[in-house]
């Protein structure tokens, strides 16, 4: 097993242990914008494997309010429902357009309600991460199916979107590790040439 595979497998252990805060785990008190941004960055660090971009910014939040993706804050304070929306949007926008994210959130909320839709999203995204990780581990067992047999119209949209997110972040992490190895190899080659002189 080479170094990239070792690091990727170590990282997959991290993503299989990742857990979203469920609705009841989100803060019950009002938050200011900087607190919201800090919390979301903390909650979603696994979805930024290369650490080269911001998961969410104040201008993104303001745009989501303008576009009607999230309700407007009350006196510049954000509530639990804002956090739930922002967590889902921040993850799903990695693979869907903003209009698609909006349509998906509206659809899922109409099927099961906002709280249940958020918790379903969390459960499905965790399951997708575990399933994709099982395909990367080199063990003598069969990997988990990416699309479980109980998929139906009540969970199809959220399930396929979360699978897409899981495969995207694994791709980003793999490319990041490959880039790091290339840089390390160049440095090593350069050092060898310098010592030979």
Coordinates of C-alpha atoms in Angstrom, one line a residue:
X1 CA 0.0 0.0 0.0
X2 CA 1.5 3.4 -1.0
X3 CA 1.4 6.6 1.1
X4 CA -1.6 8.1 -0.7
X5 CA -3.7 4.9 -0.1
X6 CA -2.6 4.9 3.6
X7 CA -3.6 8.5 4.1
X8 CA -6.8 8.1 2.2
X9 CA -7.8 5.1 4.3
X10 CA -6.9 7.0 7.5
X11 CA -9.1 9.8 6.3
X12 CA -12.0 7.5 5.5
X13 CA -11.9 6.4 9.1
X14 CA -12.5 10.0 10.0
X15 CA -15.4 10.4 7.7
X16 CA -17.1 7.2 8.9
X17 CA -17.0 8.6 12.4
X18 CA -18.4 12.0 11.4
X19 CA -21.7 12.9 12.9
X20 CA -24.0 15.8 12.1
X21 CA -25.7 17.6 15.0
X22 CA -29.3 16.6 14.8
X23 CA -32.1 19.1 15.2
X24 CA -32.3 18.7 19.0
X25 CA -28.5 19.1 19.2
X26 CA -28.5 22.5 17.5
X27 CA -28.3 25.6 19.8
X28 CA -31.6 26.8 21.2
X29 CA -30.4 30.3 21.6
X30 CA -30.0 33.1 19.0
X31 CA -26.7 33.5 17.3
X32 CA -25.0 36.4 15.5
X33 CA -23.5 35.9 12.0
X34 CA -19.9 35.3 13.2
X35 CA -21.1 32.6 15.6
X36 CA -23.1 31.0 12.8
X37 CA -20.1 30.9 10.5
X38 CA -17.8 29.5 13.2
X39 CA -20.3 26.8 14.1
X40 CA -20.9 25.7 10.5
X41 CA -17.2 25.6 9.8
X42 CA -16.7 23.4 12.8
X43 CA -19.7 21.1 12.0
X44 CA -18.7 20.7 8.4
X45 CA -14.9 20.5 8.4
X46 CA -15.0 17.0 6.9
X47 CA -16.7 18.5 3.8
X48 CA -13.7 20.7 3.0
X49 CA -10.9 18.1 2.7
X50 CA -8.5 20.3 0.8
X51 CA -9.1 23.3 3.2
X52 CA -8.6 25.6 0.2
X53 CA -12.0 27.2 0.2
X54 CA -14.5 28.6 2.7
X55 CA -17.5 26.4 3.4
X56 CA -19.6 29.5 4.1
X57 CA -19.2 33.2 4.3
X58 CA -21.4 36.1 5.5
X59 CA -22.1 37.2 1.9
X60 CA -23.3 33.6 1.1
X61 CA -25.7 33.7 4.0
X62 CA -27.0 37.1 2.9
X63 CA -27.5 35.9 -0.6
X64 CA -29.4 32.8 0.7
X65 CA -31.7 35.1 2.5
X66 CA -32.2 37.3 -0.6
X67 CA -32.9 34.2 -2.7
X68 CA -35.4 32.9 -0.2
X69 CA -33.4 29.8 0.6
X70 CA -33.5 30.6 4.3
X71 CA -35.8 32.9 6.4
X72 CA -34.5 36.4 7.2
X73 CA -32.8 36.7 10.6
X74 CA -34.7 38.4 13.4
X75 CA -32.7 41.5 14.5
X76 CA -29.6 40.1 13.0
X77 CA -29.9 36.9 15.0
X78 CA -30.1 33.4 13.7
X79 CA -32.1 30.6 15.2
X80 CA -31.9 26.8 15.1
X81 CA -33.9 26.6 11.9
X82 CA -31.4 28.9 10.2
X83 CA -28.5 26.6 11.2
X84 CA -30.3 23.6 9.9
X85 CA -30.9 25.2 6.5
X86 CA -27.4 26.5 6.3
X87 CA -25.8 23.2 7.1
X88 CA -27.9 21.4 4.4
X89 CA -27.3 24.2 1.9
X90 CA -23.5 24.3 2.6
X91 CA -23.2 20.6 1.9
X92 CA -25.6 20.2 -1.0
X93 CA -24.4 23.3 -2.9
X94 CA -21.2 21.3 -3.6
X95 CA -23.0 19.1 -6.1
X96 CA -26.2 21.0 -6.9
X97 CA -27.0 24.5 -8.2
X98 CA -28.6 26.9 -5.7
X99 CA -32.0 26.6 -7.5
X100 CA -31.8 22.8 -7.3
X101 CA -30.9 23.0 -3.6
X102 CA -33.9 25.2 -3.0
X103 CA -36.2 22.9 -4.9
X104 CA -34.9 19.9 -3.0
X105 CA -35.3 21.5 0.4
X106 CA -38.8 22.6 -0.4
X107 CA -39.7 19.2 -1.7
X108 CA -38.2 17.3 1.3
X109 CA -39.8 19.7 3.8
X110 CA -43.2 19.1 2.1
X111 CA -42.8 15.4 2.4
X112 CA -41.7 15.2 6.0
X113 CA -41.5 18.7 7.6
X114 CA -38.5 20.8 8.3
X115 CA -37.2 19.1 11.4
X116 CA -37.6 15.6 10.0
X117 CA -36.2 16.6 6.6
X118 CA -33.1 18.0 8.3
X119 CA -32.6 14.9 10.4
X120 CA -33.2 12.7 7.3
X121 CA -30.5 14.7 5.5
X122 CA -28.1 14.2 8.3
X123 CA -28.8 10.4 8.5
X124 CA -28.5 10.0 4.7
X125 CA -25.3 12.0 4.4
X126 CA -23.6 10.0 7.2
X127 CA -24.8 6.7 5.5
X128 CA -23.4 7.9 2.2
X129 CA -20.0 8.7 3.8
X130 CA -19.9 5.3 5.4
X131 CA -20.9 3.5 2.2
X132 CA -18.3 5.3 0.0
X133 CA -15.6 4.7 2.7
X134 CA -16.5 1.0 2.6
X135 CA -15.5 0.9 -1.1
X136 CA -12.1 2.4 -0.3
X137 CA -11.1 0.1 2.5
X138 CA -9.2 -2.9 1.4
X139 CA -10.8 -5.6 3.6
X140 CA -12.1 -9.1 2.9
X141 CA -15.8 -8.0 3.2
X142 CA -18.2 -6.7 0.6
X143 CA -18.6 -2.9 0.4
X144 CA -21.9 -1.4 1.4
X145 CA -24.4 -0.5 -1.5
X146 CA -24.3 3.1 -2.4
X147 CA -28.1 3.0 -3.2
X148 CA -29.8 0.9 -0.5
X149 CA -32.8 -1.2 -1.5
X150 CA -35.3 0.8 0.6
X151 CA -34.9 3.9 -1.7
X152 CA -38.3 5.3 -2.7
X153 CA -39.7 8.7 -3.6
X154 CA -39.7 9.9 0.0
X155 CA -35.9 9.6 0.2
X156 CA -34.7 9.5 -3.4
X157 CA -33.8 13.1 -3.8
X158 CA -31.9 13.4 -0.5
X159 CA -30.2 10.0 -0.9
X160 CA -28.9 10.6 -4.4
X161 CA -27.7 14.1 -3.5
X162 CA -25.8 12.9 -0.4
X163 CA -24.2 10.1 -2.4
X164 CA -23.0 12.7 -4.9
X165 CA -21.5 14.8 -2.1
X166 CA -19.7 11.8 -0.6
X167 CA -18.1 10.8 -3.9
X168 CA -17.2 14.5 -4.6
X169 CA -15.3 14.9 -1.3
X170 CA -13.5 11.6 -1.7
X171 CA -12.4 12.8 -5.2
X172 CA -11.2 16.1 -3.8
X173 CA -9.3 14.4 -1.0
X174 CA -7.6 12.0 -3.4
X175 CA -6.6 14.8 -5.7
X176 CA -5.3 16.8 -2.8
X177 CA -3.2 13.9 -1.6
X178 CA -1.8 13.3 -5.1
X179 CA -0.9 17.0 -5.4
X180 CA 0.9 16.9 -2.0
X181 CA 2.8 13.8 -3.1
X182 CA 3.9 15.5 -6.3
X183 CA 5.2 18.5 -4.4
X184 CA 7.0 16.2 -1.9
X185 CA 8.6 14.2 -4.8
X186 CA 9.8 17.4 -6.5
X187 CA 11.4 18.6 -3.3
X188 CA 13.1 15.3 -2.8
X189 CA 14.4 15.3 -6.4
X190 CA 15.7 18.8 -6.0
X191 CA 17.4 18.0 -2.7
X192 CA 19.1 14.9 -4.3
X193 CA 20.4 17.0 -7.2
X194 CA 21.7 19.7 -4.8
X195 CA 23.5 17.1 -2.7
X196 CA 25.1 15.5 -5.8
X197 CA 26.6 18.9 -6.8

